[in-house]
Coordinates of C-alpha atoms and ligand atoms in Angstrom, one line a residue:
X1270 CA 60.9 127.0 118.4
X1271 CA 57.7 126.6 116.4
X1272 CA 59.7 124.7 113.9
X1273 CA 60.8 122.3 116.5
X1274 CA 57.4 121.5 117.7
X1275 CA 56.1 121.1 114.2
X1276 CA 59.0 118.7 113.2
X1277 CA 58.3 116.6 116.3
X1278 CA 54.6 116.3 115.5
X1279 CA 55.3 115.6 111.8
X1280 CA 57.8 112.8 112.7
X1281 CA 55.2 111.3 115.0
X1282 CA 53.0 111.1 111.9
X1283 CA 50.2 113.2 113.3
X1284 CA 48.0 115.7 111.7
X1285 CA 49.5 119.1 112.1
X1286 CA 47.1 121.5 110.6
X1287 CA 45.8 122.4 114.1
X1288 CA 49.2 123.3 115.6
X1289 CA 49.3 127.1 115.5
X1290 CA 52.6 128.6 114.5
X1291 CA 52.2 131.1 117.4
X1292 CA 52.4 128.4 119.9
X1293 CA 56.1 129.0 120.3
X1294 CA 58.2 128.2 123.2
X1295 CA 59.0 124.7 124.4
X1296 CA 57.2 123.7 127.6
X1297 CA 55.2 126.8 127.2
X1298 CA 51.4 126.5 127.5
X1299 CA 50.3 127.6 124.0
X1300 CA 47.4 129.5 125.4
X1301 CA 47.9 133.1 124.4
X1302 CA 44.7 134.4 126.0
X1303 CA 45.6 133.0 129.4
X1304 CA 49.1 134.3 129.1
X1305 CA 47.9 137.8 128.2
X1306 CA 45.4 137.7 131.1
X1307 CA 48.3 136.8 133.3
X1308 CA 50.2 140.0 132.3
X1309 CA 47.5 142.4 131.5
X1310 CA 47.0 143.6 135.1
X1311 CA 50.3 145.4 134.8
X1312 CA 51.3 145.8 131.2
X1313 CA 48.1 147.3 129.9
X1314 CA 48.8 150.3 132.0
X1315 CA 52.1 151.1 130.6
X1316 CA 52.0 154.5 128.9
X1317 CA 54.8 155.3 126.5
X1318 CA 53.7 158.9 126.2
X1319 CA 54.4 159.3 129.9
X1320 CA 57.8 157.7 129.7
X1321 CA 58.7 159.9 126.7
X1322 CA 57.8 162.9 128.7
X1323 CA 60.1 161.9 131.5
X1324 CA 62.9 161.5 128.9
X1325 CA 62.1 164.9 127.5
X1326 CA 62.5 166.6 130.8
X1327 CA 65.6 164.6 131.9
X1328 CA 67.4 165.2 128.7
X1329 CA 67.0 169.0 128.6
X1330 CA 70.5 169.1 130.4
X1331 CA 73.5 166.9 130.9
X1332 CA 73.3 165.0 134.2
X1333 CA 77.0 164.3 134.7
X1334 CA 77.4 162.8 138.2
X1335 CA 78.4 165.4 140.9
X1336 CA 77.0 168.3 138.9
X1337 CA 73.8 170.5 139.4
X1338 CA 72.3 168.8 136.3
X1339 CA 72.5 165.4 138.2
X1340 CA 71.1 166.8 141.3
X1341 CA 68.0 168.3 139.4
X1342 CA 67.5 164.9 137.8
X1343 CA 67.6 163.3 141.3
X1344 CA 65.1 165.8 142.7
X1345 CA 62.8 165.1 139.8
X1346 CA 63.0 161.4 140.2
X1347 CA 62.4 161.5 143.9
X1348 CA 59.4 163.8 143.4
X1349 CA 57.9 161.4 140.9
X1350 CA 58.4 158.3 143.2
X1351 CA 56.9 160.3 146.1
X1352 CA 53.9 161.4 144.0
X1353 CA 53.1 157.6 143.3
X1354 CA 53.1 157.2 147.2
X1355 CA 56.5 155.7 147.8
X1356 CA 58.8 156.2 150.7
X1357 CA 61.9 157.4 148.8
X1358 CA 65.4 157.6 150.0
X1359 CA 68.3 159.6 148.6
X1360 CA 71.5 157.7 149.2
X1361 CA 74.5 160.1 148.9
X1362 CA 78.0 158.9 148.3
X1363 CA 81.3 160.5 147.3
X1364 CA 83.5 159.7 144.3
X1365 CA 86.8 161.1 143.4
X1366 CA 87.5 163.0 140.2
X1367 CA 90.3 164.9 138.7
X1368 CA 89.7 168.7 138.3
X1369 CA 91.9 170.7 136.1
X1370 CA 91.5 173.9 138.2
X1371 CA 92.7 176.9 136.1
X1372 CA 95.7 177.4 134.0
X1373 CA 97.2 180.4 132.2
X1374 CA 100.1 181.0 129.9
X1375 CA 102.0 184.1 128.8
X1376 CA 104.9 184.6 126.5
X1377 CA 107.1 187.7 126.9
X1378 CA 104.3 189.3 128.9
X1379 CA 101.7 188.6 126.3
X1380 CA 98.9 186.3 127.3
X1381 CA 98.5 183.2 125.2
X1382 CA 95.4 183.5 123.0
X1383 CA 94.9 179.7 122.8
X1384 CA 93.4 177.7 125.7
X1385 CA 96.0 175.7 127.6
X1386 CA 94.7 172.4 128.8
X1387 CA 96.0 171.3 132.3
X1388 CA 97.7 167.8 132.4
X1389 CA 95.9 165.4 134.7
X1390 CA 97.9 165.6 137.9
X1391 CA 98.0 167.4 141.2
X1392 CA 99.6 170.9 141.0
X1393 CA 99.1 174.4 142.5
X1394 CA 102.0 176.6 141.2
X1395 CA 103.1 179.5 139.1
X1396 CA 106.5 179.6 137.4
X1397 CA 108.3 182.2 135.3
X1398 CA 111.2 181.1 133.1
X1399 CA 112.7 181.1 129.7
X1400 CA 111.2 178.5 127.3
X1401 CA 113.5 175.8 125.9
X1402 CA 112.6 173.4 123.2
X1403 CA 113.4 169.8 124.1
X1404 CA 112.1 167.8 121.1
X1405 CA 110.2 164.7 121.9
X1406 CA 111.6 164.8 125.4
X1407 CA 113.6 161.5 125.2
X1408 CA 116.6 161.2 127.7
X1409 CA 118.9 161.6 124.7
X1410 CA 117.4 164.7 123.6
X1411 CA 117.0 166.5 126.9
X1412 CA 120.2 168.2 127.9
X1413 CA 121.2 170.4 130.8
X1414 CA 120.0 173.4 128.9
X1415 CA 116.5 172.9 130.3
X1416 CA 117.8 173.5 133.8
X1417 CA 115.6 176.2 135.5
X1418 CA 113.6 176.6 132.3
X1419 CA 110.1 175.7 131.0
X1420 CA 110.5 172.8 128.6
X1421 CA 108.6 172.8 125.3
X1422 CA 108.0 169.2 124.1
X1423 CA 106.3 167.5 121.2
X1424 CA 103.8 164.7 122.0
X1425 CA 104.6 161.3 120.7
X1426 CA 107.0 158.2 120.9
X1427 CA 107.5 158.2 124.6
X1428 CA 105.1 158.1 127.5
X1429 CA 103.9 161.3 129.2
X1430 CA 105.5 160.0 132.4
X1431 CA 109.0 159.6 130.7
X1432 CA 108.9 163.0 128.9
X1433 CA 108.1 164.9 132.1
X1434 CA 110.5 162.9 134.2
X1435 CA 113.4 163.5 131.7
X1436 CA 113.0 167.2 131.7
X1437 CA 112.4 167.3 135.5
X1438 CA 115.7 165.2 136.0
X1439 CA 117.5 168.0 134.1
X1440 CA 116.0 170.7 136.2
X1441 CA 113.1 172.1 134.2
X1442 CA 110.5 173.9 136.2
X1443 CA 107.5 173.5 134.0
X1444 CA 106.2 171.7 130.8
X1445 CA 104.3 172.8 127.7
X1446 CA 103.6 169.9 125.4
X1447 CA 102.2 170.4 121.9
X1448 CA 100.1 167.8 120.1
X1449 CA 101.7 165.2 117.8
X1450 CA 101.6 164.8 114.0
X1451 CA 98.0 164.4 112.6
X1452 CA 96.5 165.0 116.1
X1453 CA 94.1 167.8 116.8
X1454 CA 93.1 169.6 119.9
X1455 CA 94.8 169.9 123.2
X1456 CA 93.1 167.5 125.5
X1457 CA 95.8 165.1 126.6
X1458 CA 98.5 164.7 129.1
X1459 CA 99.2 163.1 132.6
X1460 CA 101.6 163.8 135.3
X1461 CA 102.2 161.3 138.1
X1462 CA 103.0 161.2 141.8
X1463 CA 106.1 163.3 142.4
X1464 CA 105.8 165.1 139.1
X1465 CA 104.4 168.1 140.6
X1466 CA 105.4 170.8 138.2
X1467 CA 103.0 172.8 136.2
X1468 CA 102.3 171.1 132.8
X1469 CA 99.9 172.0 130.1
X1470 CA 99.0 170.9 126.7
X1471 CA 98.5 173.1 123.6
X1472 CA 97.6 172.4 120.0
X1473 CA 100.3 171.3 117.4
X1474 CA 99.8 174.6 115.5
X1475 CA 100.5 176.8 118.6
X1476 CA 103.5 174.6 119.5
X1477 CA 105.1 174.8 116.1
X1478 CA 104.8 178.6 116.1
X1479 CA 106.7 178.6 119.4
X1480 CA 109.5 176.4 118.0
X1481 CA 109.8 178.8 115.1
X1482 CA 109.9 181.7 117.5
X1483 CA 112.6 180.2 119.7
X1484 CA 115.0 180.1 116.7
X1485 CA 115.2 183.9 116.7
X1486 CA 114.4 185.1 120.2
X1487 CA 114.3 184.2 123.9
X1488 CA 110.7 183.7 125.1
X1489 CA 110.2 184.3 128.8
X1490 CA 107.2 182.3 129.8
X1491 CA 104.8 182.4 132.8
X1492 CA 103.0 179.2 133.4
X1493 CA 100.3 179.0 136.0
X1494 CA 98.3 175.9 137.1
X1495 CA 96.0 176.5 140.1
X1496 CA 94.2 173.9 142.1
X1497 CA 94.6 170.9 139.7
X1498 CA 94.0 167.8 141.5
X1499 CA 91.7 165.0 142.7
X1500 CA 88.6 166.4 144.5
X1501 CA 85.6 164.6 146.3
X1502 CA 82.3 164.9 144.5
X1503 CA 78.9 163.8 145.8
X1504 CA 76.4 161.8 143.8
X1505 CA 73.2 160.1 144.8
X1506 CA 71.2 157.0 144.4
X1507 CA 67.4 157.2 144.5
X1508 CA 65.5 154.3 146.1
X1509 CA 61.7 153.9 146.3
X1510 CA 60.4 151.0 148.2
X1511 CA 57.1 149.1 147.7
X1512 CA 56.3 147.1 150.8
X1513 CA 54.7 143.7 150.1
X1514 CA 51.0 143.0 151.1
X1515 CA 51.2 142.6 154.9
X1516 CA 49.3 139.3 155.0
X1517 CA 51.2 137.9 152.0
X1518 CA 54.8 138.9 152.6
X1519 CA 57.0 136.1 151.4
X1520 CA 60.2 137.9 152.5
X1521 CA 61.7 138.2 149.1
X1522 CA 63.0 141.4 147.4
X1523 CA 63.1 142.2 143.7
X1524 CA 65.1 145.2 142.5
X1525 CA 64.5 147.2 139.3
X1526 CA 67.2 149.6 138.4
X1527 CA 68.6 152.2 135.9
X1528 CA 71.2 155.0 136.0
X1529 CA 70.1 158.6 135.9
X1530 CA 73.6 160.2 135.3
X1531 CA 74.8 160.9 131.8
X1532 CA 78.4 161.4 130.4
X1533 CA 79.7 165.0 130.6
X1534 CA 77.9 167.3 128.2
X1535 CA 75.7 164.5 126.9
X1536 CA 71.9 164.7 127.1
X1537 CA 71.8 161.0 127.7
X1538 CA 68.2 160.6 126.3
X1539 CA 68.8 156.9 125.7
X1540 CA 71.8 156.5 128.1
X1541 CA 70.0 156.3 130.4
X1542 CA 67.0 158.6 130.7
X1543 CA 65.2 155.8 128.9
X1544 CA 65.9 153.3 131.7
X1545 CA 64.8 155.9 134.3
X1546 CA 61.6 156.4 132.4
X1547 CA 61.0 152.6 132.5
X1548 CA 61.7 152.5 136.3
X1549 CA 59.4 155.4 137.0
X1550 CA 56.6 153.9 134.8
X1551 CA 56.9 150.4 136.5
X1552 CA 56.9 152.1 139.9
X1553 CA 53.8 154.1 139.0
X1554 CA 51.8 151.2 137.7
X1555 CA 52.8 148.9 140.5
X1556 CA 52.1 151.4 143.2
X1557 CA 48.6 150.2 143.9
X1558 CA 49.1 146.6 142.8
X1559 CA 49.4 144.1 145.7
X1560 CA 52.5 142.0 145.7
X1561 CA 53.9 139.3 147.9
X1562 CA 57.4 140.6 147.3
X1563 CA 59.1 143.8 148.3
X1564 CA 59.9 145.9 145.2
X1565 CA 62.8 148.4 145.2
X1566 CA 62.9 150.8 142.3
X1567 CA 66.1 152.6 141.9
X1568 CA 68.1 155.0 139.8
X1569 CA 71.9 155.0 140.4
X1570 CA 74.3 157.9 140.2
X1571 CA 77.8 157.9 138.9
X1572 CA 77.4 154.8 136.6
X1573 CA 79.5 156.6 134.0
X1574 CA 82.2 157.1 136.5
X1575 CA 82.7 153.4 137.0
X1576 CA 79.4 152.0 138.4
X1577 CA 80.1 153.9 141.6
X1578 CA 76.6 154.3 142.8
X1579 CA 75.5 150.8 142.2
X1580 CA 78.6 149.5 144.0
X1581 CA 77.9 151.8 146.8
X1582 CA 74.3 150.5 147.0
X1583 CA 75.0 146.8 146.6
X1584 CA 77.9 146.9 149.1
X1585 CA 75.7 148.7 151.6
X1586 CA 73.2 145.8 151.6
X1587 CA 73.4 143.5 154.7
X1588 CA 74.0 139.8 153.9
X1589 CA 70.4 139.2 155.1
X1590 CA 69.1 141.5 152.5
X1591 CA 71.2 140.0 149.8
X1592 CA 69.8 136.5 150.8
X1593 CA 66.4 137.8 150.4
X1594 CA 67.0 139.5 147.1
X1595 CA 66.0 137.1 144.3
X1596 CA 66.4 139.3 141.3
X1597 CA 67.8 142.5 139.9
X1598 CA 66.6 143.9 136.6
X1599 CA 68.8 146.6 135.1
X1600 CA 67.5 148.7 132.2
X1601 CA 70.1 150.7 130.4
X1602 CA 69.6 152.2 126.9
X1603 CA 66.2 150.7 126.3
X1604 CA 64.7 153.3 123.8
X1605 CA 66.8 153.9 120.9
X1606 CA 65.1 154.1 117.5
X1607 CA 68.5 153.3 116.0
X1608 CA 69.7 150.3 118.0
X1609 CA 68.9 146.6 117.5
X1610 CA 66.7 144.1 119.3
X1611 CA 66.4 143.6 123.0
X1612 CA 69.0 141.3 124.7
X1613 CA 69.7 140.4 128.3
X1614 CA 73.3 140.4 129.4
X1615 CA 74.8 138.7 132.4
X1616 CA 78.4 139.4 133.5
X1617 CA 79.3 135.7 133.3
X1618 CA 77.3 134.8 130.2
X1619 CA 75.1 132.3 132.2
X1620 CA 71.4 132.2 132.4
X1621 CA 69.8 133.0 135.7
X1622 CA 66.3 133.7 137.2
X1623 CA 66.2 137.1 135.7
X1624 CA 67.0 136.0 132.2
X1625 CA 64.6 133.1 132.5
X1626 CA 61.8 135.4 133.6
X1627 CA 62.7 138.0 130.9
X1628 CA 62.9 135.4 128.1
X1629 CA 59.4 134.0 129.1
X1630 CA 57.9 137.4 129.5
X1631 CA 59.3 138.3 126.0
X1632 CA 57.6 135.3 124.5
X1633 CA 54.3 136.4 126.0
X1634 CA 54.6 140.1 125.1
X1635 CA 56.5 140.1 121.9
X1636 CA 59.0 137.4 121.3
X1637 CA 61.6 135.3 123.2
X1638 CA 64.5 137.5 124.3
X1639 CA 68.0 136.0 123.9
X1640 CA 70.8 136.5 126.2
X1641 CA 74.6 137.2 126.2
X1642 CA 77.7 138.1 128.1
X1643 CA 78.5 141.7 129.2
X1644 CA 79.2 143.8 132.2
X1645 CA 79.5 147.6 131.8
X1646 CA 76.4 148.5 133.7
X1647 CA 74.8 148.5 137.2
X1648 CA 73.9 144.9 137.2
X1649 CA 77.5 143.9 137.9
X1650 CA 77.7 144.9 141.6
X1651 CA 74.6 142.8 142.3
X1652 CA 75.9 139.9 140.3
X1653 CA 79.1 140.1 142.3
X1654 CA 77.2 139.9 145.6
X1655 CA 75.5 136.7 144.3
X1656 CA 72.2 138.2 143.3
X1657 CA 70.8 136.9 140.0
X1658 CA 71.0 140.1 137.8
X1659 CA 70.8 141.0 134.2
X1660 CA 71.1 144.1 132.0
X1661 CA 68.2 144.7 129.5
X1662 CA 69.6 146.6 126.6
X1663 CA 69.3 146.9 122.7
X1664 CA 72.2 145.7 120.6
X1665 CA 73.8 146.5 118.3
X1666 CA 74.1 149.9 119.9
X1667 CA 73.1 153.2 118.2
X1668 CA 75.8 155.4 116.7
X1669 CA 74.8 158.2 119.0
X1670 CA 76.1 156.3 122.2
X1671 CA 77.9 158.7 124.5
X1672 CA 77.6 161.6 122.2
X1673 CA 75.8 165.0 122.2
X1674 CA 73.4 163.4 119.7
X1675 CA 72.0 161.1 122.2
X1676 CA 68.8 163.2 122.0
X1677 CA 64.9 162.8 122.5
X1678 CA 64.3 162.8 118.7
X1679 CA 66.1 159.4 118.5
X1680 CA 63.8 157.8 121.2
X1681 CA 61.3 155.2 120.0
X1682 CA 58.1 155.0 121.9
X1683 CA 57.6 151.4 120.6
X1684 CA 61.0 150.3 121.9
X1685 CA 60.3 151.9 125.3
X1686 CA 56.9 150.3 125.6
X1687 CA 57.9 146.9 124.6
X1688 CA 61.0 146.8 126.9
X1689 CA 58.9 148.0 129.8
X1690 CA 56.2 145.6 129.2
X1691 CA 58.6 142.7 129.1
X1692 CA 60.4 143.7 132.3
X1693 CA 57.1 144.5 133.9
X1694 CA 55.7 141.3 133.0
X1695 CA 58.8 139.4 134.3
X1696 CA 58.8 141.4 137.6
X1697 CA 55.1 140.7 138.1
X1698 CA 55.5 137.0 137.5
X1699 CA 57.5 136.8 140.8
X1700 CA 55.9 139.6 142.7
X1701 CA 52.2 138.8 142.1
X1702 CA 50.6 137.6 145.3
X1703 CA 49.7 134.0 144.3
X1704 CA 53.2 132.5 144.6
X1705 CA 54.3 129.9 145.5
X1706 CA 51.1 128.3 144.1
X1707 CA 51.9 130.3 140.9
X1708 CA 53.5 127.4 139.1
X1709 CA 50.2 125.5 139.5
X1710 CA 47.9 128.3 138.7
X1711 CA 45.9 127.8 135.5
X1712 CA 47.2 130.9 133.8
X1713 CA 50.8 130.7 135.0
X1714 CA 53.2 130.9 132.0
X1715 CA 55.9 128.2 131.8
X1716 CA 59.6 128.4 131.0
X1717 CA 60.7 129.0 127.4
X1718 CA 63.7 128.0 125.3
X1719 CA 66.1 130.8 124.7
X1720 CA 69.6 131.0 123.5
X1721 CA 73.0 132.5 123.9
X1722 CA 73.5 135.2 121.4
X1723 CA 77.1 136.4 120.6
X1724 CA 75.6 139.6 119.1
X1725 CA 78.1 142.3 118.3
X1726 CA 77.6 145.7 120.2
Ligands
BES2028 N1 75.0 152.2 128.9 C1 76.4 151.9 129.0 C2 76.7 150.4 129.0 C3 76.9 149.8 127.7 C4 77.6 150.5 126.7 C5 76.4 148.6 127.5 C6 77.7 149.8 125.5 C7 76.5 148.0 126.3 C8 77.3 148.6 125.3 C9 76.9 152.5 130.3 O1 76.3 153.7 130.7 C10 78.4 152.7 130.1 O2 78.8 153.6 129.3 N2 79.3 152.1 130.8 C11 80.7 152.3 130.9 C12 81.3 151.4 131.9 C13 81.5 151.9 133.2 C14 82.3 151.0 134.1 C15 82.2 153.3 133.1 C16 81.2 151.8 129.5 O3 80.8 150.9 129.0 O4 82.2 152.4 129.1
ZN2029 ZN1 74.3 153.6 130.5

């Protein structure tokens, strides 16, 4: 952008020495002092240490939706919002999840020392029968000799559905499947509607031993799968509302979101305790700042289960509330030391009010933020209801994404601070009480030029 201005001025044959290189964006008043004065009211108060401390506490335990870990995070977030003086709502909702129940295996009365893994499906049964090896479980391989028996099958070549169906068609009462060539572990397998026989997965090593054993002896097998099936679980959204200044209320709503749940077993320091810390920090510093816009600070549950919490919330909004909502800012993974630069993603890859404000705030705080196309987070349900929404995230991603290594030590206070400053400055640009006169105000920042970035994740 600086280059563009420069070239233009040169072509016009003017003296350029007084054009500062920092006078960046097109149409953007090159008055940095005024711009900073515009933002300072909020962004000067942002404290990265406080944010880091939230992440430290939240990432002590996994926060998988529907677990005690999530519930504790929810209580922590609610208490924080309330301590800043906000009315805070917990919005519970249910989602369905498969639960493996318990399974057990024994061979000739001796309990299996390995750990059988229940196939995803819905079963509650115990069977005892001889074990019968049925190869890969193709229809050609499976004969009537599996009738009344528990079929031992090797994984591979055919679908789980076909394998289970082929042995059931020939009268098998249970399935033990061992892993395929070059595949480790025993976490695999699905049964489908109507395939309600007990089925478990074991390692390749354990399976090959059984194949050997069956060559010399009959192996009477007891296979038990108890209470495997889909169960209802409860997760929560946490919503803190800041009312607009009574005399200046313009009727508009701005939403600032993140998700507090993590993947199973993951500390989720960056995904997305970082976003929660940013939402909490913005809520804290805005608590006593008058606005002409209603602000809703929120953290969603069950994002990792398919954006369940944000769909629940967005679909619970009345059309009237949707019409009044002018922007939704989503912060997800905003603090990784090992990720790339900040980018704003919209589900359709088009600019909107949120990206316009984010790009301009970026130019004031650090540098212009580019935009790209991506769903995969809680901005999607808002976008689908017609609300301008964008995801603020760093790309390319860090290698720790969704792993147990997504821990506090990988969090950069600089990244946290910069992202929160940019989003805070963008939010404050629409929420500060001097709109609609804002565009005419002396210090009001103008739009900037920013580009589509097809950056890899
Ligand atoms: N923070 C991620 C979203 C993400 C991941 C954005 C990678 C950009 C790059 C989010 O928590 C997540 O993992 N989302 C799920 C999608 C959801 C529908 C289950 C995902 O991307 O797998
Ligand atoms: Zn996430």
